[in-house]
Every structure is written in C-alpha cells, then in structure tokens.
N, CA, C and O atoms as a Tinker XYZ file with bonds, in Angstrom:
   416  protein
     1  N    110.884000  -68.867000  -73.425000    73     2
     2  CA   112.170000  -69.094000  -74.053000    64     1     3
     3  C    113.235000  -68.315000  -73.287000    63     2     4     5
     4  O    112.983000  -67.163000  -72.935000    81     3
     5  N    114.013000  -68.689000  -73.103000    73     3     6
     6  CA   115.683000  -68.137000  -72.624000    64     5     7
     7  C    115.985000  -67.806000  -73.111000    63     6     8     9
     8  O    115.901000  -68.121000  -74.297000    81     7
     9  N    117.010000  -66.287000  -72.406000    73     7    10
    10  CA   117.654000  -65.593000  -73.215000    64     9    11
    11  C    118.899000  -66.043000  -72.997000    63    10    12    13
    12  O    119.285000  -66.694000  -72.026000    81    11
    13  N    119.797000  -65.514000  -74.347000    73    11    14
    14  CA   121.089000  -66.260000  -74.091000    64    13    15
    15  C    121.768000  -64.647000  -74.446000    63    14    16    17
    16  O    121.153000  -63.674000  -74.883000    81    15
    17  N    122.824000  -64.721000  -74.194000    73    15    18
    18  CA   123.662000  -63.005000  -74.379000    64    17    19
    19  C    124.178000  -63.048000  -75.501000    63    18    20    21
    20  O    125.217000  -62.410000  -75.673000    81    19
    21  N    123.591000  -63.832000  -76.621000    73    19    22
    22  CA   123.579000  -63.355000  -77.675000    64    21    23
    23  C    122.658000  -62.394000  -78.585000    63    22    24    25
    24  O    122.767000  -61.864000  -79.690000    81    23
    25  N    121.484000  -62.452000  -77.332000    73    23    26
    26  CA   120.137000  -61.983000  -77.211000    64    25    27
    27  C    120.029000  -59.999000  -77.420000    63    26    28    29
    28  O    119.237000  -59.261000  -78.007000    81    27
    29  N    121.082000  -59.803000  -76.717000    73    27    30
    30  CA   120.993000  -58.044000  -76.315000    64    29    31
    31  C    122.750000  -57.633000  -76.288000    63    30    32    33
    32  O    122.851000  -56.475000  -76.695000    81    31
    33  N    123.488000  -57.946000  -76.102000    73    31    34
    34  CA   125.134000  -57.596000  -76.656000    64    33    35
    35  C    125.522000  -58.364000  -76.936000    63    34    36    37
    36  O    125.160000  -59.540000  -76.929000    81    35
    37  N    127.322000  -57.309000  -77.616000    73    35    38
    38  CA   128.387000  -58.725000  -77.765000    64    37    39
    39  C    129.345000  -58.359000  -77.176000    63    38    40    41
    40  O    129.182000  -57.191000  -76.824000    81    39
    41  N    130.167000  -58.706000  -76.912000    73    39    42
    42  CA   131.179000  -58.250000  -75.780000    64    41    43
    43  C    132.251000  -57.977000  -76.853000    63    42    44    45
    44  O    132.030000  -58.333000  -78.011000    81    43
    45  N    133.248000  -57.442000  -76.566000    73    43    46
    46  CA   134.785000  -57.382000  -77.191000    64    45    47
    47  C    135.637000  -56.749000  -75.695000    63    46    48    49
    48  O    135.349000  -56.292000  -74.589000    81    47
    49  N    137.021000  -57.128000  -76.645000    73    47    50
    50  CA   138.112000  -56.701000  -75.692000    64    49    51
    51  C    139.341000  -56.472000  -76.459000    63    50    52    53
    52  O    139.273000  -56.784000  -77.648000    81    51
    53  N    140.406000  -56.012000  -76.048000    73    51    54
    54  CA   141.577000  -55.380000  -76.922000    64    53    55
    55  C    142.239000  -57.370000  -77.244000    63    54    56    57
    56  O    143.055000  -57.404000  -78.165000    81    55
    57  N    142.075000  -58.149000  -76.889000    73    55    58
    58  CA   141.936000  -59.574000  -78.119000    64    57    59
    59  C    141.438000  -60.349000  -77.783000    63    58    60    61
    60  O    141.581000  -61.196000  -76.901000    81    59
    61  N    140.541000  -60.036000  -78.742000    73    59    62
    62  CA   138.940000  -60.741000  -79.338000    64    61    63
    63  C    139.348000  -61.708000  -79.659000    63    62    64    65
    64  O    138.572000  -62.615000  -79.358000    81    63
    65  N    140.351000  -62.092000  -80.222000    73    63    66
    66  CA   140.376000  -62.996000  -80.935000    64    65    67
    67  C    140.508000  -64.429000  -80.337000    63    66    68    69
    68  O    140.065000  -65.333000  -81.046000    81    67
    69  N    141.111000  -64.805000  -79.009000    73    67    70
    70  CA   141.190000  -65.636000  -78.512000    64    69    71
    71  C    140.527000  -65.851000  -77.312000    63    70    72    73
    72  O    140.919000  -65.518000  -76.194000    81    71
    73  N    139.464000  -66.448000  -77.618000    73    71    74
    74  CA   138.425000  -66.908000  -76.773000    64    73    75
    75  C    138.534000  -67.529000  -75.510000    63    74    76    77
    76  O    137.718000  -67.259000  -74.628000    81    75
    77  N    139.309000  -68.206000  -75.356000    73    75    78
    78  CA   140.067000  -69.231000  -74.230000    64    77    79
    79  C    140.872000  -68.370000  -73.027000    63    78    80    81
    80  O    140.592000  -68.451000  -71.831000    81    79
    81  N    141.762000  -67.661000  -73.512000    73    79    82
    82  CA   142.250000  -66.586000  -72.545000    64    81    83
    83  C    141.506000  -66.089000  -71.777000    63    82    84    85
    84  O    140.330000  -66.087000  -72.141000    81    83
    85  N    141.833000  -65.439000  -70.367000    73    83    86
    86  CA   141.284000  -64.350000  -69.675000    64    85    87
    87  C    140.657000  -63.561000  -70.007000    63    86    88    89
    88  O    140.217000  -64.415000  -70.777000    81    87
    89  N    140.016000  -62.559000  -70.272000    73    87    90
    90  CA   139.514000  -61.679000  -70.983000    64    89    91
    91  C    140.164000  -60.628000  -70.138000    63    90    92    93
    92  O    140.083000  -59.620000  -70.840000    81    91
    93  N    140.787000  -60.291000  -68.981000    73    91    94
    94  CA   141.148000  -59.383000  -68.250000    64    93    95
    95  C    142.627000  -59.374000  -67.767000    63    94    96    97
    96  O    143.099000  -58.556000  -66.978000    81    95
    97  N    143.303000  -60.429000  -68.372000    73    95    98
    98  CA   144.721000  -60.879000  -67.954000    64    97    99
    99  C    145.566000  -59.698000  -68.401000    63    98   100   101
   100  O    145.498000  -59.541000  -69.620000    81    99
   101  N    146.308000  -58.860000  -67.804000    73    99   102
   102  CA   147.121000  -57.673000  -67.649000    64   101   103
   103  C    145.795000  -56.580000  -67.824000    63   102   104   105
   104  O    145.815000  -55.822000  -68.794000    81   103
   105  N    145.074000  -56.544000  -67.216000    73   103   106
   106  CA   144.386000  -55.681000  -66.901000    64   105   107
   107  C    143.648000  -55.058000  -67.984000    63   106   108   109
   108  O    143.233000  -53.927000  -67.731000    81   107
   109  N    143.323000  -55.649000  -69.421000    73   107   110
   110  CA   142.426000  -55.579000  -70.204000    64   109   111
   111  C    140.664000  -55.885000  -70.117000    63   110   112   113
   112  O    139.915000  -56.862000  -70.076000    81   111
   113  N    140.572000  -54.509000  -70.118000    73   111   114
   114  CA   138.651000  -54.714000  -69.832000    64   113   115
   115  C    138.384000  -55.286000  -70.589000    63   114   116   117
   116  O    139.081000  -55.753000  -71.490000    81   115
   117  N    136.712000  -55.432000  -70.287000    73   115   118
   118  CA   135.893000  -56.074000  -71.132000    64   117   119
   119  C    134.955000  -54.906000  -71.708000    63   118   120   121
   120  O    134.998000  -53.932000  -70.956000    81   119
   121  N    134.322000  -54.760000  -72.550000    73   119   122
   122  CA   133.840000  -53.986000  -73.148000    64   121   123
   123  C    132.351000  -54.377000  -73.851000    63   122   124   125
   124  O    132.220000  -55.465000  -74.411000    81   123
   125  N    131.546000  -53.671000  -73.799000    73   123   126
   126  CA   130.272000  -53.909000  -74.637000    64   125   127
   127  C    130.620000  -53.187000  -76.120000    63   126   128   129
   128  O    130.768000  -51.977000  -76.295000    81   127
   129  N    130.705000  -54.155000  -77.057000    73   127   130
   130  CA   131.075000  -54.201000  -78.397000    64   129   131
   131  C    129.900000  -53.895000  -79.126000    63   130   132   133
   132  O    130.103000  -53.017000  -79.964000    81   131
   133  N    128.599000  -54.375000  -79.085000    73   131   134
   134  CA   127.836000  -53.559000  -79.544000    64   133   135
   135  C    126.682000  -54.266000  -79.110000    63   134   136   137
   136  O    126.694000  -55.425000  -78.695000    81   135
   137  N    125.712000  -53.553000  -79.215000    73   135   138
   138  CA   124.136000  -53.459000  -79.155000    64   137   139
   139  C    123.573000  -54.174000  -79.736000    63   138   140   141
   140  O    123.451000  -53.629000  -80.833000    81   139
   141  N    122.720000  -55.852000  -79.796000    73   139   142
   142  CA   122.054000  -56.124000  -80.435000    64   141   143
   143  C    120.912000  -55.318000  -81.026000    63   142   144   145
   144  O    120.206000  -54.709000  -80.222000    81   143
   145  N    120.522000  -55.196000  -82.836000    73   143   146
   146  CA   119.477000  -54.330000  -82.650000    64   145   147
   147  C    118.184000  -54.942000  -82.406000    63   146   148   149
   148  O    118.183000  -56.124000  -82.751000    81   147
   149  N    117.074000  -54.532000  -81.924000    73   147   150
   150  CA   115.771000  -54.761000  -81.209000    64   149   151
   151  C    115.835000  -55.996000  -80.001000    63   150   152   153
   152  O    114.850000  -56.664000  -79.686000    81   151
   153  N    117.418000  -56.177000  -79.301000    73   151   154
   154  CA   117.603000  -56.840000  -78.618000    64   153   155
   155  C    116.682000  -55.959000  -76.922000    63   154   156   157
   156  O    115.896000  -55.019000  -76.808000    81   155
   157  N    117.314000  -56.867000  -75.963000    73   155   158
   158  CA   116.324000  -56.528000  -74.674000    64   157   159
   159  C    117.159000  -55.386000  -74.091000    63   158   160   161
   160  O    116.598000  -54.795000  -73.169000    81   159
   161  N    118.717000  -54.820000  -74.520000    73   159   162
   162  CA   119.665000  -54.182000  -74.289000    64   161   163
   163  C    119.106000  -52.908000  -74.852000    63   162   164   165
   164  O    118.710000  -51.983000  -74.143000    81   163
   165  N    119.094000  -52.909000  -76.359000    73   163   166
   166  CA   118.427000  -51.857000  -76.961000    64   165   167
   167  C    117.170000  -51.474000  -76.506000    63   166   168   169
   168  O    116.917000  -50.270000  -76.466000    81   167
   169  N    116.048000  -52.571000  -76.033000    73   167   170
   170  CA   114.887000  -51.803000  -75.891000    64   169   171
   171  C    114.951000  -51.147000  -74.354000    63   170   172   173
   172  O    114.126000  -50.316000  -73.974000    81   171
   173  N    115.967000  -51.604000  -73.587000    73   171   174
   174  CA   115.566000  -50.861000  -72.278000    64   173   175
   175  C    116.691000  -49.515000  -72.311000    63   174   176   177
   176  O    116.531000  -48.687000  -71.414000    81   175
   177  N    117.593000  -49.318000  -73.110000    73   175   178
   178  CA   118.239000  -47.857000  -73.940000    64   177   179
   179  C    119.562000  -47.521000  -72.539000    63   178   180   181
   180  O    120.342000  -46.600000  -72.782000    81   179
   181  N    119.717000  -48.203000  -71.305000    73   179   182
   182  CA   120.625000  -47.717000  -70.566000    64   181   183
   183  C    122.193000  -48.114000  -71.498000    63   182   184   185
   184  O    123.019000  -47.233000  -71.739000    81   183
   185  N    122.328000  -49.179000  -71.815000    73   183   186
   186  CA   123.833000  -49.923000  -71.998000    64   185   187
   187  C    124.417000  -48.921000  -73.629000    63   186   188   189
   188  O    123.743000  -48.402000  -74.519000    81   187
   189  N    125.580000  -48.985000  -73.467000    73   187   190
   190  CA   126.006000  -48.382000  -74.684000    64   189   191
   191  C    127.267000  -49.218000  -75.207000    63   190   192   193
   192  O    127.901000  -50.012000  -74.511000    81   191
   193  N    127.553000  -48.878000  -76.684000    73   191   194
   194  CA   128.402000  -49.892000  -77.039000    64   193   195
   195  C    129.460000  -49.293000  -76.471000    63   194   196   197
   196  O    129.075000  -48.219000  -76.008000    81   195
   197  N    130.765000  -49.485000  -76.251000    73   195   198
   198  CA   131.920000  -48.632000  -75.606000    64   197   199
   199  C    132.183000  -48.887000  -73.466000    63   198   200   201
   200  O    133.196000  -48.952000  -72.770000    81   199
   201  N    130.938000  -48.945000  -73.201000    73   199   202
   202  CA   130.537000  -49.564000  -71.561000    64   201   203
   203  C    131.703000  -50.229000  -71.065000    63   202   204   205
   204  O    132.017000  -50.910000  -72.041000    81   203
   205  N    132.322000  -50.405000  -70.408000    73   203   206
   206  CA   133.203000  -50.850000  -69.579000    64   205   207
   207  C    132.456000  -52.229000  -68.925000    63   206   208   209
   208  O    131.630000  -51.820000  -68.109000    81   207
   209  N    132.442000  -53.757000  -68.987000    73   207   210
   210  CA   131.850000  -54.074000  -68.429000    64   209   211
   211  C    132.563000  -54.735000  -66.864000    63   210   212   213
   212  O    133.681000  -55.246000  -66.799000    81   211
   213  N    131.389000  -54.528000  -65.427000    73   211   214
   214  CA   132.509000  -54.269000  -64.560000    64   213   215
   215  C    132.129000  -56.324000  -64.009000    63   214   216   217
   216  O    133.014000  -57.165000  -63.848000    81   215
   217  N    130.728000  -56.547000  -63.864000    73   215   218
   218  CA   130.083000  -57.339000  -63.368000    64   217   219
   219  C    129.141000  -57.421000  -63.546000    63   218   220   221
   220  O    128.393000  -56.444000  -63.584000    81   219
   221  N    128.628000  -59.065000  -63.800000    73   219   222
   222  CA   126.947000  -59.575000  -64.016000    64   221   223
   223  C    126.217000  -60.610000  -62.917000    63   222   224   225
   224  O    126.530000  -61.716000  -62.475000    81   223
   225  N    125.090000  -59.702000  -62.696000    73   223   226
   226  CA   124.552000  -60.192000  -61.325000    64   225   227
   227  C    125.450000  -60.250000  -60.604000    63   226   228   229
   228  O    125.739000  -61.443000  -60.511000    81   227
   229  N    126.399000  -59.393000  -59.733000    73   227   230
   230  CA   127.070000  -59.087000  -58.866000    64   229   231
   231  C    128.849000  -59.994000  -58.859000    63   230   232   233
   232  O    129.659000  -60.051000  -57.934000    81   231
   233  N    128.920000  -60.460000  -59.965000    73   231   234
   234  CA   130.381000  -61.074000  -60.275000    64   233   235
   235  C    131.508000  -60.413000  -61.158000    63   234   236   237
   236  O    131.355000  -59.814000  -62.223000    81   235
   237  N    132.230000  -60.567000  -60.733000    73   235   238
   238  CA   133.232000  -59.656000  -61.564000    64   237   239
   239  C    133.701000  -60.507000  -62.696000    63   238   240   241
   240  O    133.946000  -61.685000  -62.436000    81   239
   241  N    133.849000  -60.104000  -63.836000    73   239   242
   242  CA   134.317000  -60.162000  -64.666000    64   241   243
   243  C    135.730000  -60.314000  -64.726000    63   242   244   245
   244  O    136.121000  -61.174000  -65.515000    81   243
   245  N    136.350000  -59.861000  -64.261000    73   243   246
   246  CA   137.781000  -59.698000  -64.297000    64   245   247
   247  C    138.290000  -60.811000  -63.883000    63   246   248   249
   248  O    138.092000  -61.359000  -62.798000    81   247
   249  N    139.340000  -61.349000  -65.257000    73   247   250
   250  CA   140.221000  -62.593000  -65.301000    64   249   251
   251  C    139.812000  -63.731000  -65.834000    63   250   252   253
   252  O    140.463000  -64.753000  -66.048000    81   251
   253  N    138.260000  -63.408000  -66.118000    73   251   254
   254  CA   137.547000  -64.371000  -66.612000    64   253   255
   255  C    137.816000  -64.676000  -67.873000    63   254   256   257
   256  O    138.578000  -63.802000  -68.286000    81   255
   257  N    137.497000  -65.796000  -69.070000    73   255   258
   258  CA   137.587000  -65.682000  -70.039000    64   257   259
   259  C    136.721000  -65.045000  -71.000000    63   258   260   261
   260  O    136.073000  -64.119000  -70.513000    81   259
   261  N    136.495000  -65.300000  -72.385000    73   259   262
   262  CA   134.983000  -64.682000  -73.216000    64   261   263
   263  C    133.850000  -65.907000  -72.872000    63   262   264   265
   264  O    132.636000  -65.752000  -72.743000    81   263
   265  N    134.593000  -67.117000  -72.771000    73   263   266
   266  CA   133.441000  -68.226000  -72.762000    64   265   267
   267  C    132.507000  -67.927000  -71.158000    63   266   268   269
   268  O    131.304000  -67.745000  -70.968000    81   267
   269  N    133.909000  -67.990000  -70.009000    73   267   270
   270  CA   132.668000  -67.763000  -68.814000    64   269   271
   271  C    132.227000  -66.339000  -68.762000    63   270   272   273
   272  O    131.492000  -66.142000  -67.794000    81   271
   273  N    132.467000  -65.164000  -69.581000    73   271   274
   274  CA   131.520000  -63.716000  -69.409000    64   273   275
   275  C    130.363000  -64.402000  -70.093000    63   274   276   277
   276  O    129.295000  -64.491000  -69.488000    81   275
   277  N    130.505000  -64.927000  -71.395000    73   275   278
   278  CA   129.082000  -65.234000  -72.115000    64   277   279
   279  C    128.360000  -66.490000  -71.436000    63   278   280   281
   280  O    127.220000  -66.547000  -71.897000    81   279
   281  N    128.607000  -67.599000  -70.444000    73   279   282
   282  CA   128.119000  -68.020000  -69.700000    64   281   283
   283  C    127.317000  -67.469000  -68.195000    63   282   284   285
   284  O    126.379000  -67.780000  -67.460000    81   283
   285  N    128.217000  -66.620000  -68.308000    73   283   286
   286  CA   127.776000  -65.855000  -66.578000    64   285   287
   287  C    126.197000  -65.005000  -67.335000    63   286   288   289
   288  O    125.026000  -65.032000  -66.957000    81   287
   289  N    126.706000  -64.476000  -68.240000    73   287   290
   290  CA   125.527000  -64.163000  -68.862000    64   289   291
   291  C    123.801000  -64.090000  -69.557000    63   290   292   293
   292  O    122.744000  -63.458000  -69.534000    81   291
   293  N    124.675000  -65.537000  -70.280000    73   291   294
   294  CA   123.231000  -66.428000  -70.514000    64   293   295
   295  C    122.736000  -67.318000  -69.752000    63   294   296   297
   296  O    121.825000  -68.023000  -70.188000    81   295
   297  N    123.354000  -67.538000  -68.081000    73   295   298
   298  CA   122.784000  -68.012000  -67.164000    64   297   299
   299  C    121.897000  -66.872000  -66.140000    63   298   300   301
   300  O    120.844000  -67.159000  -65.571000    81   299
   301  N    122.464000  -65.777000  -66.076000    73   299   302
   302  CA   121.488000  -64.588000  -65.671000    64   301   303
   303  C    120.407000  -64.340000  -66.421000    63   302   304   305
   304  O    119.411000  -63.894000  -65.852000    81   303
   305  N    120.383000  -64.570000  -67.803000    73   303   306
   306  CA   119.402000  -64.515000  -68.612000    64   305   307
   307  C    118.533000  -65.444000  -68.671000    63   306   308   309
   308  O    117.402000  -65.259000  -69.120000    81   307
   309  N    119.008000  -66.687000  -68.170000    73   307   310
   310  CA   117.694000  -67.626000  -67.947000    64   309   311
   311  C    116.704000  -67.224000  -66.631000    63   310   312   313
   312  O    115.632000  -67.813000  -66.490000    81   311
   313  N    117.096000  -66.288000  -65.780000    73   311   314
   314  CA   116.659000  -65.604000  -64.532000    64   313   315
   315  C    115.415000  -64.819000  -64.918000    63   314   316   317
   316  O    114.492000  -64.465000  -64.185000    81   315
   317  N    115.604000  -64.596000  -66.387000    73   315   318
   318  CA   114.514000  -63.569000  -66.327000    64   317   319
   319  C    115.331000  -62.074000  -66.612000    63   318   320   321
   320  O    115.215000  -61.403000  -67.637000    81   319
   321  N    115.969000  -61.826000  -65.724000    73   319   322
   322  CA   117.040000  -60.480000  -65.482000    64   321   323
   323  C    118.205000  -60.063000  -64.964000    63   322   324   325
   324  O    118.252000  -60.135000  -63.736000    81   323
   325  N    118.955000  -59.739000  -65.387000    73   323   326
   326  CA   119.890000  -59.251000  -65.817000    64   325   327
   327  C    120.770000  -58.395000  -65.051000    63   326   328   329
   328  O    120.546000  -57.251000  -65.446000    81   327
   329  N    121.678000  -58.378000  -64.132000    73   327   330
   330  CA   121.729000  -57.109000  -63.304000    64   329   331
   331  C    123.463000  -56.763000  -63.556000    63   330   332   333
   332  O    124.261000  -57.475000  -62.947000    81   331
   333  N    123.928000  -55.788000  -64.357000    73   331   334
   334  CA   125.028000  -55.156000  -65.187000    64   333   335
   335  C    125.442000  -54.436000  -64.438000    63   334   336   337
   336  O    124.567000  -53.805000  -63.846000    81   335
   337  N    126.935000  -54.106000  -64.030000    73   335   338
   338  CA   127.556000  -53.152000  -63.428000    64   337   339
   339  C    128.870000  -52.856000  -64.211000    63   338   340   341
   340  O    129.940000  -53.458000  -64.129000    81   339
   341  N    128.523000  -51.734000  -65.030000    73   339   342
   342  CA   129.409000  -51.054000  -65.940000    64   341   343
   343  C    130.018000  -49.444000  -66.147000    63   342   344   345
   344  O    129.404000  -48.384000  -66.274000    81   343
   345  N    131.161000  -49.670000  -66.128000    73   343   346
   346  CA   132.120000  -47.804000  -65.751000    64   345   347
   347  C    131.312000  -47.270000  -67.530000    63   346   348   349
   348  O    131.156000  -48.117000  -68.409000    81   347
   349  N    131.050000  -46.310000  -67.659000    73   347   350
   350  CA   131.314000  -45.399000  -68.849000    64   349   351
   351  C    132.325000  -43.905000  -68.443000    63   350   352   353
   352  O    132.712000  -43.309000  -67.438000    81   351
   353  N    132.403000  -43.822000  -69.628000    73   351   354
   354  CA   133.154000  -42.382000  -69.776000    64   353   355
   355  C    132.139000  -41.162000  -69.789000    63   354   356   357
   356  O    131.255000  -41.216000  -70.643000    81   355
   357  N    132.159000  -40.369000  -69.170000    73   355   358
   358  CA   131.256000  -39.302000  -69.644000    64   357   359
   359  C    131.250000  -38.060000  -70.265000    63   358   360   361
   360  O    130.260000  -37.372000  -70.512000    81   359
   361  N    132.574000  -37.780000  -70.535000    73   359   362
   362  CA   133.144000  -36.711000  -71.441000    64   361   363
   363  C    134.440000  -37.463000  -72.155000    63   362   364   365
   364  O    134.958000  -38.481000  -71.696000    81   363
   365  N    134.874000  -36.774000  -73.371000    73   363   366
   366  CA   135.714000  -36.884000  -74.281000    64   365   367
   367  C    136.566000  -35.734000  -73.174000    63   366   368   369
   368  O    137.325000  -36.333000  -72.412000    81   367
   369  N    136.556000  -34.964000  -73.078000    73   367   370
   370  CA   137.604000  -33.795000  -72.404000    64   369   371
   371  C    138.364000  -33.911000  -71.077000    63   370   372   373
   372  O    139.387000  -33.377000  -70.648000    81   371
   373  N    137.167000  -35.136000  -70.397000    73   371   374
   374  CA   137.794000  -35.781000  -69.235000    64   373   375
   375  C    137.874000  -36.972000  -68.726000    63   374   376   377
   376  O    137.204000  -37.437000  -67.804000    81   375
   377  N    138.988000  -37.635000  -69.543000    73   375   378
   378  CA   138.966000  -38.776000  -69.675000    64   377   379
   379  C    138.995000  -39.948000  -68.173000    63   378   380   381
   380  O    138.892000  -41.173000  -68.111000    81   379
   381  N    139.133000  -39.166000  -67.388000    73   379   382
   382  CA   139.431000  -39.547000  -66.197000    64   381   383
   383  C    138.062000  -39.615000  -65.023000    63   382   384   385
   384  O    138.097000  -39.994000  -63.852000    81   383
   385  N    136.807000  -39.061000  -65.887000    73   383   386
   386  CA   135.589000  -39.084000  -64.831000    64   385   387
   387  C    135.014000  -40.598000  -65.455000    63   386   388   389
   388  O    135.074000  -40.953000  -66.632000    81   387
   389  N    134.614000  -41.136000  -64.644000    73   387   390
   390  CA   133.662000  -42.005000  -64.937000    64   389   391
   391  C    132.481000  -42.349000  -64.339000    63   390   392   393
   392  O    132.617000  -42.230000  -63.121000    81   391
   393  N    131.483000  -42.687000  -64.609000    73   391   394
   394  CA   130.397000  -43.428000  -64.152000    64   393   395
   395  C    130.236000  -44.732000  -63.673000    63   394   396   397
   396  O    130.405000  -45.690000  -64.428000    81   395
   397  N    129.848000  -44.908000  -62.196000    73   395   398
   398  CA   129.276000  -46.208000  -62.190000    64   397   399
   399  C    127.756000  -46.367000  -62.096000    63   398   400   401
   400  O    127.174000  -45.480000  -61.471000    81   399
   401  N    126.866000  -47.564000  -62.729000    73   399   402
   402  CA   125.819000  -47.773000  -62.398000    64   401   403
   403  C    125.533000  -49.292000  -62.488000    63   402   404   405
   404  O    126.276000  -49.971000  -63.197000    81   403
   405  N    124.757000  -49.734000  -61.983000    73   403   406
   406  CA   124.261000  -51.102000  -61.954000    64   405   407
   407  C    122.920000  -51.076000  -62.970000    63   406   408   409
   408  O    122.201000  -50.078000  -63.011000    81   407
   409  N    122.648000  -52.294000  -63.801000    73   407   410
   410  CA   121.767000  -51.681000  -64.888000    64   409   411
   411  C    121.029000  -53.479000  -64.898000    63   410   412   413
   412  O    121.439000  -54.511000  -65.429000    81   411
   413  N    119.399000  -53.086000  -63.769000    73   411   414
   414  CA   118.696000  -54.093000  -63.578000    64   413   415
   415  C    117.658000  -54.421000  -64.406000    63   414   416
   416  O    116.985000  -55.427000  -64.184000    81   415
C-alpha cells in the first residue's frame, strides 16, 4: 500500500486557509503542523511539529502551492522513501541559529 502525506504530517503555513495559493508567495514558509500519531514521521522521531519545511526529495518547496507540497509528497511516498530537507530552530534565546538536515 502507498503512502500518501497524509500518512506521517500535515503541513501548515501563516494561510492555511487557502489551498490554491503559493504556499511561499512573499516569503511565507511552509511548516510541519503536526505529527501524525503512530504515523512513519513519528515512528522514525527526527521531524518535529514547528520544522521549517525546506524540500522533498531534493525540490524546493518554495512558491509552490498546499496541493503541489502534498503531491510532491505523496508521490515520494509511493517511492517507498521520503527524503526531507528542513531548517529548525535550536534555541528559544537564539533565534537566529538554525539547523539544516536532510531527513531520509
């Protein structure tokens, strides 16, 4: 069975609400909104809700809408796996460090 990225997250962005739009148009990230629970996200414990999302399987995200992130998605997921490249924050005190990692 295929996974679809409804499988292990959900995405959000500062407006959710309109699906059709860019998801990145004036420079609004995309964001991992939350954690499916006992999804394939949760069981492998790297992704967190809050994640910056940057790119899936090596595509950027940016400018895209919600429909092609959740397509780019559940077509990597028919792959088998998954390969995530997402900024986090790593302190509250410094808002300005971040992390990158790719999450295969």
């Amino acid at each position: 069975m295929a996974l679809g990225s409804k499988d292990f997250l959900r995405l959000s962005d500062e407006h959710d609400s309109d699906r059709s739009r860019p998801l990145n148009v004036l420079f609004c990230p995309v964001y991992i909104g939350a954690i499916v629970p006992l999804g394939a996200a949760e069981k492998d414990g790297r992704l967190r809700a809050g994640d910056e999302l940057l790119c899936i399987d090596g595509v950027p995200v940016k400018g895209k809408s919600h429909k092609q992130v959740l397509e780019l998605m559940t077509n990597a997921a028919r792959n088998g796996q998954v390969m995530l490249t997402v900024r986090r924050k790593l302190t509250h005190s410094d808002p300005f460090r971040v992390s990158y990692f790719t999450k295969k």
